C-alpha cells in the first residue's frame, strides 16, 4: 500500500488500441493498449469503460494511468496499469483526461 497519494506514479498515455473484453466476470470491460511515451513504453490495461465509451472512440485519447501498482491477470490478459477514472451517479467509471494534448509520459503533479 502506498504511504501518500504521490507514491502512486500517474502518467499521461495515449490509447493505441481498444477492444471489448467479454471474457471477464465484470460487465462492460475493455482491453486497452496505451503508449506512455519513449521513456515508459507501451502498457496494457483492463478497465470497466463500456458503460460510457465504445472501444473505437477510445483510440487516440489521452488518459491518466497509475503505472507502479504492479500487474494482474484478468481472464488471461495482463493488466499493467490502472486507467484512472471517477464514478458517475451510477458508480460507472468516467475517464480522467487532460483538457488539452500534453506530452506522453508526463507525470501528474
MMTF fields as JSON, N, C-alpha, C and O atoms, coordinates in Angstrom:
{
  "mmtfVersion": "1.0.0",
  "mmtfProducer": "UNKNOWN",
  "numBonds": 435,
  "numAtoms": 436,
  "numGroups": 109,
  "numChains": 1,
  "numModels": 1,
  "chainsPerModel": [1],
  "groupsPerChain": [109],
  "chainIdList": ["A"],
  "bondAtomList": [4, 2, 8, 6, 12, 10, 16, 14, 20, 18, 24, 22, 28, 26, 32, 30, 36, 34, 40, 38, 44, 42, 48, 46, 52, 50, 56, 54, 60, 58, 64, 62, 68, 66, 72, 70, 76, 74, 80, 78, 84, 82, 88, 86, 92, 90, 96, 94, 100, 98, 104, 102, 108, 106, 112, 110, 116, 114, 120, 118, 124, 122, 128, 126, 132, 130, 136, 134, 140, 138, 144, 142, 148, 146, 152, 150, 156, 154, 160, 158, 164, 162, 168, 166, 172, 170, 176, 174, 180, 178, 184, 182, 188, 186, 192, 190, 196, 194, 200, 198, 204, 202, 208, 206, 212, 210, 216, 214, 220, 218, 224, 222, 228, 226, 232, 230, 236, 234, 240, 238, 244, 242, 248, 246, 252, 250, 256, 254, 260, 258, 264, 262, 268, 266, 272, 270, 276, 274, 280, 278, 284, 282, 288, 286, 292, 290, 296, 294, 300, 298, 304, 302, 308, 306, 312, 310, 316, 314, 320, 318, 324, 322, 328, 326, 332, 330, 336, 334, 340, 338, 344, 342, 348, 346, 352, 350, 356, 354, 360, 358, 364, 362, 368, 366, 372, 370, 376, 374, 380, 378, 384, 382, 388, 386, 392, 390, 396, 394, 400, 398, 404, 402, 408, 406, 412, 410, 416, 414, 420, 418, 424, 422, 428, 426, 432, 430],
  "bondOrderList": [1, 1, 1, 1, 1, 1, 1, 1, 1, 1, 1, 1, 1, 1, 1, 1, 1, 1, 1, 1, 1, 1, 1, 1, 1, 1, 1, 1, 1, 1, 1, 1, 1, 1, 1, 1, 1, 1, 1, 1, 1, 1, 1, 1, 1, 1, 1, 1, 1, 1, 1, 1, 1, 1, 1, 1, 1, 1, 1, 1, 1, 1, 1, 1, 1, 1, 1, 1, 1, 1, 1, 1, 1, 1, 1, 1, 1, 1, 1, 1, 1, 1, 1, 1, 1, 1, 1, 1, 1, 1, 1, 1, 1, 1, 1, 1, 1, 1, 1, 1, 1, 1, 1, 1, 1, 1, 1, 1],
  "groupList": [{"groupName": "UNK", "atomNameList": ["N", "CA", "C", "O"], "elementList": ["N", "C", "C", "O"], "formalChargeList": [0, 0, 0, 0], "bondAtomList": [1, 0, 2, 1, 3, 2], "bondOrderList": [1, 1, 2], "singleLetterCode": "X", "chemCompType": "L-PEPTIDE LINKING"}],
  "groupTypeList": [0, 0, 0, 0, 0, 0, 0, 0, 0, 0, 0, 0, 0, 0, 0, 0, 0, 0, 0, 0, 0, 0, 0, 0, 0, 0, 0, 0, 0, 0, 0, 0, 0, 0, 0, 0, 0, 0, 0, 0, 0, 0, 0, 0, 0, 0, 0, 0, 0, 0, 0, 0, 0, 0, 0, 0, 0, 0, 0, 0, 0, 0, 0, 0, 0, 0, 0, 0, 0, 0, 0, 0, 0, 0, 0, 0, 0, 0, 0, 0, 0, 0, 0, 0, 0, 0, 0, 0, 0, 0, 0, 0, 0, 0, 0, 0, 0, 0, 0, 0, 0, 0, 0, 0, 0, 0, 0, 0, 0],
  "groupIdList": [1, 2, 3, 4, 5, 6, 7, 8, 9, 10, 11, 12, 13, 14, 15, 16, 17, 18, 19, 20, 21, 22, 23, 24, 25, 26, 27, 28, 29, 30, 31, 32, 33, 34, 35, 36, 37, 38, 39, 40, 41, 42, 43, 44, 45, 46, 47, 48, 49, 50, 51, 52, 53, 54, 55, 56, 57, 58, 59, 60, 61, 62, 63, 64, 65, 66, 67, 68, 69, 70, 71, 72, 73, 74, 75, 76, 77, 78, 79, 80, 81, 82, 83, 84, 85, 86, 87, 88, 89, 90, 91, 92, 93, 94, 95, 96, 97, 98, 99, 100, 101, 102, 103, 104, 105, 106, 107, 108, 109],
  "secStructList": [7, 7, 1, 1, 4, 4, 4, 1, 7, 3, 3, 3, 3, 3, 3, 3, 3, 3, 3, 3, 7, 6, 6, 1, 1, 1, 6, 6, 7, 3, 3, 3, 3, 3, 3, 7, 7, 6, 6, 6, 7, 3, 3, 3, 3, 3, 3, 7, 7, 6, 6, 6, 7, 7, 2, 2, 2, 2, 6, 6, 7, 3, 3, 3, 3, 3, 7, 1, 1, 7, 7, 3, 3, 3, 6, 6, 3, 3, 3, 7, 1, 3, 3, 7, 3, 3, 3, 7, 6, 6, 1, 7, 3, 3, 3, 7, 7, 7, 1, 1, 7, 7, 7, 6, 6, 7, 5, 7, 7],
  "xCoordList": [0.848, 0.0, 0.889, 1.954, 0.452, 1.239, 1.076, 0.048, 2.1, 2.09, 1.389, 0.762, 1.49, 0.828, 0.358, 0.796, -0.527, -1.01, 0.114, -0.017, 1.201, 2.288, 3.241, 4.241, 2.947, 3.678, 3.182, 3.864, 1.995, 1.458, 1.965, 1.823, 2.558, 3.086, 1.976, 1.651, 1.404, 0.336, 0.898, 1.435, 0.764, 1.353, 0.289, -0.739, 0.573, -0.299, 0.056, 1.228, -0.96, -0.769, -1.787, -2.777, -1.538, -2.482, -2.954, -2.143, -4.259, -4.817, -4.5, -4.949, -3.716, -3.353, -4.415, -4.717, -4.982, -5.967, -6.872, -6.454, -8.109, -9.077, -10.038, -10.407, -10.434, -11.405, -12.245, -11.792, -13.451, -14.299, -13.607, -12.781, -13.957, -13.339, -14.442, -14.55, -15.257, -16.397, -16.021, -16.877, -14.771, -14.357, -14.28, -14.11, -14.398, -14.255, -15.558, -16.622, -15.452, -16.63, -17.38, -18.558, -16.693, -17.33, -17.913, -17.317, -19.068, -19.653, -18.951, -18.357, -19.034, -18.607, -17.108, -16.699, -16.291, -14.836, -14.257, -14.803, -13.13, -12.421, -10.938, -10.375, -10.304, -8.848, -8.271, -8.757, -7.23, -6.579, -5.088, -4.461, -4.525, -3.078, -2.734, -3.251, -1.855, -1.616, -0.133, 0.722, 0.163, 1.524, 1.803, 1.12, 2.82, 3.218, 4.439, 5.059, 4.785, 5.903, 7.201, 7.282, 8.223, 9.523, 10.143, 10.698, 10.058, 10.728, 9.999, 10.598, 8.707, 7.914, 7.299, 6.853, 7.269, 6.815, 5.315, 4.532, 4.945, 3.541, 3.125, 3.883, 1.908, 1.346, -0.052, -0.673, -0.523, -1.883, -2.686, -2.153, -3.972, -4.841, -6.226, -6.71, -6.848, -8.236, -9.061, -8.746, -10.12, -10.925, -12.404, -12.761, -13.235, -14.683, -15.26, -15.9, -15.019, -15.339, -16.511, -16.978, -16.999, -18.019, -19.38, -20.28, -19.55, -20.796, -20.89, -21.981, -19.745, -19.723, -18.986, -19.178, -18.142, -17.276, -17.317, -17.246, -17.434, -17.227, -15.719, -15.016, -15.21, -13.754, -13.141, -12.068, -13.795, -13.199, -13.101, -12.242, -13.941, -13.835, -12.753, -12.414, -12.213, -11.129, -9.774, -8.875, -9.627, -8.351, -7.98, -8.786, -6.731, -6.245, -6.47, -5.947, -7.228, -7.497, -6.337, -5.675, -6.095, -5.124, -5.836, -6.917, -5.206, -5.77, -4.676, -3.49, -5.088, -4.137, -4.086, -5.11, -2.858, -2.653, -1.758, -0.706, -2.167, -1.296, -0.405, -0.896, 0.914, 1.83, 2.674, 3.345, 2.665, 3.546, 2.788, 3.252, 1.638, 0.842, 1.026, 0.425, 1.866, 2.048, 1.089, 0.34, 1.125, 0.244, -0.615, -0.267, -1.746, -2.657, -3.099, -3.102, -3.468, -4.039, -5.543, -6.053, -6.234, -7.69, -8.125, -7.936, -8.703, -9.135, -8.027, -8.274, -6.789, -5.647, -4.982, -3.962, -5.513, -4.961, -4.157, -4.66, -2.908, -2.053, -2.34, -2.042, -2.918, -3.2, -2.07, -1.876, -1.318, -0.095, -0.242, 0.663, -1.359, -1.584, -3.066, -3.917, -3.359, -4.734, -5.119, -4.557, -6.071, -6.558, -7.459, -8.404, -7.17, -7.807, -9.155, -9.278, -10.158, -11.489, -12.146, -11.616, -13.297, -14.111, -15.524, -15.931, -16.281, -17.605, -18.651, -18.64, -19.562, -20.727, -21.79, -21.51, -23.003, -24.09, -24.415, -24.897, -24.153, -24.451, -23.207, -23.242, -22.108, -20.846, -20.073, -19.186, -20.389, -19.638, -18.503, -18.693, -17.319, -16.16, -16.306, -16.781, -15.879, -15.716, -14.233, -13.667, -13.602, -12.166, -11.75, -12.473, -10.576, -9.926, -8.925, -8.042, -9.072, -8.253, -7.702, -8.324, -6.532, -6.057, -7.033, -7.621, -7.197, -8.102, -7.573, -8.343, -6.275, -5.645, -4.535, -4.093, -4.068, -2.976, -1.724, -1.344, -1.088, 0.154, 1.134, 0.724, 2.434, 3.423, 3.124, 2.781, 3.261, 3.048, 4.093, 5.26, 3.662, 4.563, 4.679, 5.3, 4.086, 4.17, 3.505, 2.451, 4.115, 3.557, 2.474, 2.478, 1.558, 0.591, 1.318, 2.03, 1.132, 1.699, 0.791, 1.084],
  "yCoordList": [-1.187, 0.0, 1.244, 1.255, 2.269, 3.493, 4.325, 4.257, 5.112, 5.942, 7.274, 7.801, 7.828, 9.094, 9.04, 8.172, 9.952, 9.923, 10.053, 9.564, 10.693, 10.894, 9.712, 9.763, 8.633, 7.384, 6.626, 5.73, 6.982, 6.383, 7.218, 8.441, 6.533, 7.21, 7.251, 6.232, 8.429, 8.593, 9.348, 10.448, 8.732, 9.27, 9.415, 8.738, 10.324, 10.519, 9.502, 9.305, 8.863, 7.929, 8.178, 8.879, 7.599, 7.676, 6.269, 5.356, 6.097, 4.798, 4.484, 5.178, 3.422, 2.988, 2.085, 2.164, 1.224, 0.255, -0.084, -0.037, -0.422, -0.821, -1.828, -1.731, -2.794, -3.774, -4.283, -4.265, -4.731, -5.29, -6.485, -7.16, -6.729, -7.797, -8.601, -8.567, -9.322, -10.031, -11.253, -11.795, -11.706, -12.913, -12.725, -13.706, -11.508, -11.253, -11.495, -11.643, -11.533, -11.681, -10.365, -10.36, -9.239, -7.926, -7.515, -7.778, -6.875, -6.424, -5.188, -4.41, -5.025, -3.8, -3.526, -2.365, -4.563, -4.391, -4.14, -4.578, -3.416, -3.077, -3.374, -3.089, -3.948, -4.104, -2.855, -2.409, -2.297, -1.103, -1.347, -2.012, -0.814, -0.76, 0.713, 1.466, 1.127, 2.552, 2.872, 2.184, 3.919, 4.408, 5.465, 6.486, 5.211, 6.156, 6.981, 7.627, 6.963, 7.767, 6.991, 5.863, 7.622, 6.973, 6.417, 5.318, 7.146, 6.724, 5.605, 4.929, 5.405, 4.455, 3.328, 2.328, 3.475, 2.407, 2.197, 3.06, 1.033, 0.667, -0.27, -1.155, -0.066, -0.931, -1.369, -0.785, -2.405, -2.887, -2.559, -2.522, -2.325, -2.039, -2.615, -2.546, -3.176, -3.619, -2.672, -2.44, -2.126, -1.146, -1.35, -1.79, -1.034, -1.195, 0.087, 0.886, 0.266, 1.526, 1.469, 2.519, 0.298, 0.192, 0.779, 0.826, 1.223, 1.892, 3.252, 3.704, 3.896, 5.253, 5.373, 6.354, 4.394, 4.538, 3.287, 2.165, 3.49, 2.403, 2.265, 3.275, 1.048, 0.881, 1.716, 2.291, 1.792, 2.532, 4.034, 4.695, 4.594, 6.017, 6.31, 7.472, 5.275, 5.464, 5.629, 6.267, 5.06, 5.114, 6.56, 7.332, 6.911, 8.27, 9.208, 10.323, 8.79, 9.624, 9.605, 8.581, 10.729, 10.759, 10.448, 10.968, 9.585, 9.153, 9.208, 9.301, 9.149, 9.065, 7.628, 6.954, 7.166, 5.782, 5.723, 6.361, 4.957, 4.638, 3.494, 2.428, 3.721, 2.79, 1.941, 1.017, 2.216, 1.479, 0.665, 0.507, 0.16, -0.639, -2.135, -2.938, -2.512, -3.919, -4.327, -3.507, -5.594, -6.082, -7.221, -7.889, -7.422, -8.517, -9.17, -8.538, -10.435, -11.133, -11.178, -11.614, -10.72, -10.74, -11.548, -11.118, -12.71, -13.616, -13.812, -13.798, -13.997, -14.253, -13.025, -13.154, -11.839, -10.59, -9.907, -9.703, -9.552, -8.907, -7.408, -6.695, -6.935, -5.516, -4.925, -5.288, -4.002, -3.472, -2.063, -1.57, -1.421, -0.056, 0.101, -0.569, 0.989, 1.3, 2.586, 3.646, 2.495, 3.678, 4.433, 3.863, 5.714, 6.489, 7.046, 7.64, 6.838, 7.368, 7.746, 7.49, 8.354, 8.711, 8.178, 8.035, 7.88, 7.295, 8.332, 9.47, 7.895, 8.728, 8.456, 7.8, 8.956, 8.788, 7.33, 6.992, 6.45, 5.024, 4.203, 2.973, 4.89, 4.258, 3.654, 2.829, 4.043, 3.582, 4.561, 5.771, 4.055, 4.926, 5.904, 5.557, 7.135, 8.178, 8.526, 8.816, 8.499, 8.725, 10.11, 11.091, 10.172, 11.436, 11.674, 10.851, 12.818, 13.103, 14.52, 15.398, 14.756, 16.137, 16.938, 16.403, 18.201, 19.07, 19.379, 19.664, 19.321, 19.517, 18.503, 17.916, 18.285, 17.323, 17.768, 18.939, 16.805, 17.052, 15.959, 14.945, 16.139, 15.111, 13.781, 13.753, 12.691, 11.353, 11.051, 11.422, 10.38, 10.002, 11.046, 10.796, 12.222, 13.281, 12.855, 12.219, 13.201, 12.786, 13.753, 14.939, 13.213, 14.042, 14.681, 14.007, 15.988, 16.664, 17.786, 18.48],
  "zCoordList": [0.0, 0.0, 0.0, 0.618, -0.684, -0.773, 0.488, 1.161, 0.804, 2.004, 1.786, 2.704, 0.571, 0.251, -1.192, -1.948, -1.594, -2.973, -3.994, -5.116, -3.631, -4.575, -4.632, -5.347, -3.881, -4.042, -5.267, -5.766, -5.75, -6.97, -8.144, -8.162, -9.123, -10.299, -11.353, -11.962, -11.56, -12.543, -13.734, -13.598, -14.916, -16.147, -17.23, -17.22, -18.168, -19.318, -20.393, -20.714, -20.941, -22.038, -23.127, -22.92, -24.291, -25.403, -25.733, -25.892, -25.834, -26.168, -27.632, -28.545, -27.833, -29.178, -29.775, -30.966, -28.935, -29.398, -28.218, -27.061, -28.53, -27.504, -28.117, -29.287, -27.299, -27.788, -26.623, -25.479, -26.901, -25.844, -25.18, -25.794, -23.928, -23.146, -22.441, -21.216, -23.218, -22.631, -21.804, -21.105, -21.858, -21.128, -19.617, -18.894, -19.123, -17.689, -16.939, -17.54, -15.608, -14.757, -14.585, -14.226, -14.843, -14.708, -16.048, -17.092, -16.026, -17.294, -17.837, -17.091, -19.151, -19.822, -19.73, -19.698, -19.687, -19.617, -21.011, -22.024, -21.024, -22.254, -22.063, -21.006, -23.088, -23.122, -23.782, -24.821, -23.165, -23.703, -23.88, -23.056, -24.948, -25.158, -25.18, -26.005, -24.267, -24.019, -24.178, -23.62, -24.941, -25.136, -24.075, -24.009, -23.24, -22.199, -22.608, -21.763, -23.881, -24.369, -24.388, -23.902, -24.964, -25.165, -23.891, -23.905, -22.808, -21.571, -20.825, -19.989, -21.121, -20.33, -21.151, -20.589, -22.465, -23.342, -23.37, -22.975, -23.848, -24.009, -22.88, -22.482, -22.369, -21.328, -21.741, -22.629, -21.075, -21.256, -20.003, -18.894, -20.204, -19.074, -19.366, -20.495, -18.352, -18.453, -17.595, -16.428, -18.186, -17.462, -17.778, -18.871, -16.834, -16.983, -17.6, -16.916, -18.909, -19.568, -20.532, -20.974, -20.871, -21.919, -21.532, -22.371, -20.294, -19.925, -20.615, -20.961, -20.811, -21.378, -22.702, -23.42, -23.045, -24.208, -25.083, -24.581, -26.391, -27.344, -27.526, -27.575, -27.625, -27.755, -28.886, -28.705, -30.039, -31.152, -30.876, -31.46, -30.016, -29.709, -28.662, -28.435, -28.029, -27.063, -27.75, -27.204, -28.935, -29.647, -29.952, -30.472, -29.612, -29.828, -28.654, -28.654, -27.663, -26.489, -25.518, -25.346, -24.89, -23.802, -22.49, -22.213, -21.686, -20.414, -19.345, -19.659, -18.099, -16.989, -16.499, -16.392, -16.2, -15.778, -14.557, -14.524, -13.547, -12.421, -12.893, -13.266, -12.874, -13.525, -12.582, -13.041, -11.297, -10.385, -9.336, -8.206, -9.715, -8.776, -8.97, -8.257, -9.945, -10.262, -11.365, -11.896, -11.696, -12.761, -12.229, -11.255, -12.896, -12.576, -13.882, -14.938, -13.794, -14.956, -14.771, -13.738, -15.79, -15.782, -16.989, -18.127, -16.753, -17.832, -18.858, -20.063, -18.361, -19.233, -19.811, -20.489, -19.574, -20.097, -18.998, -17.893, -19.299, -18.307, -18.279, -19.237, -17.179, -16.984, -16.16, -15.0, -16.775, -16.165, -15.599, -14.926, -15.862, -15.386, -15.063, -15.649, -14.131, -13.774, -14.501, -14.228, -15.418, -16.112, -15.143, -14.597, -14.929, -13.865, -14.316, -15.387, -13.469, -13.707, -12.396, -11.315, -12.514, -11.348, -11.59, -12.743, -10.529, -10.72, -11.115, -10.647, -12.001, -12.3, -11.24, -10.237, -11.454, -10.469, -10.198, -9.117, -11.186, -11.033, -10.689, -10.718, -10.361, -9.975, -11.147, -10.927, -12.396, -13.552, -13.84, -13.721, -14.22, -14.417, -15.581, -16.662, -15.32, -16.326, -16.32, -15.265, -17.489, -17.573, -17.085, -17.265, -16.465, -16.141, -17.262, -17.506, -17.948, -19.122, -19.059, -18.461, -19.674, -19.787, -20.652, -21.591, -20.332, -21.077, -22.478, -23.395, -22.626, -23.942, -24.089, -23.102, -25.337, -25.547, -24.823, -24.857, -24.163, -23.426, -23.813, -24.377, -23.524, -23.864, -23.159, -21.977, -23.903, -23.345, -22.284, -22.417, -21.243, -20.159, -19.071, -18.038, -19.285, -18.28, -16.975, -16.996, -15.838, -14.54, -14.048, -14.375, -13.261, -12.557, -11.381, -10.637, -11.222, -10.041, -9.612, -8.639]
}
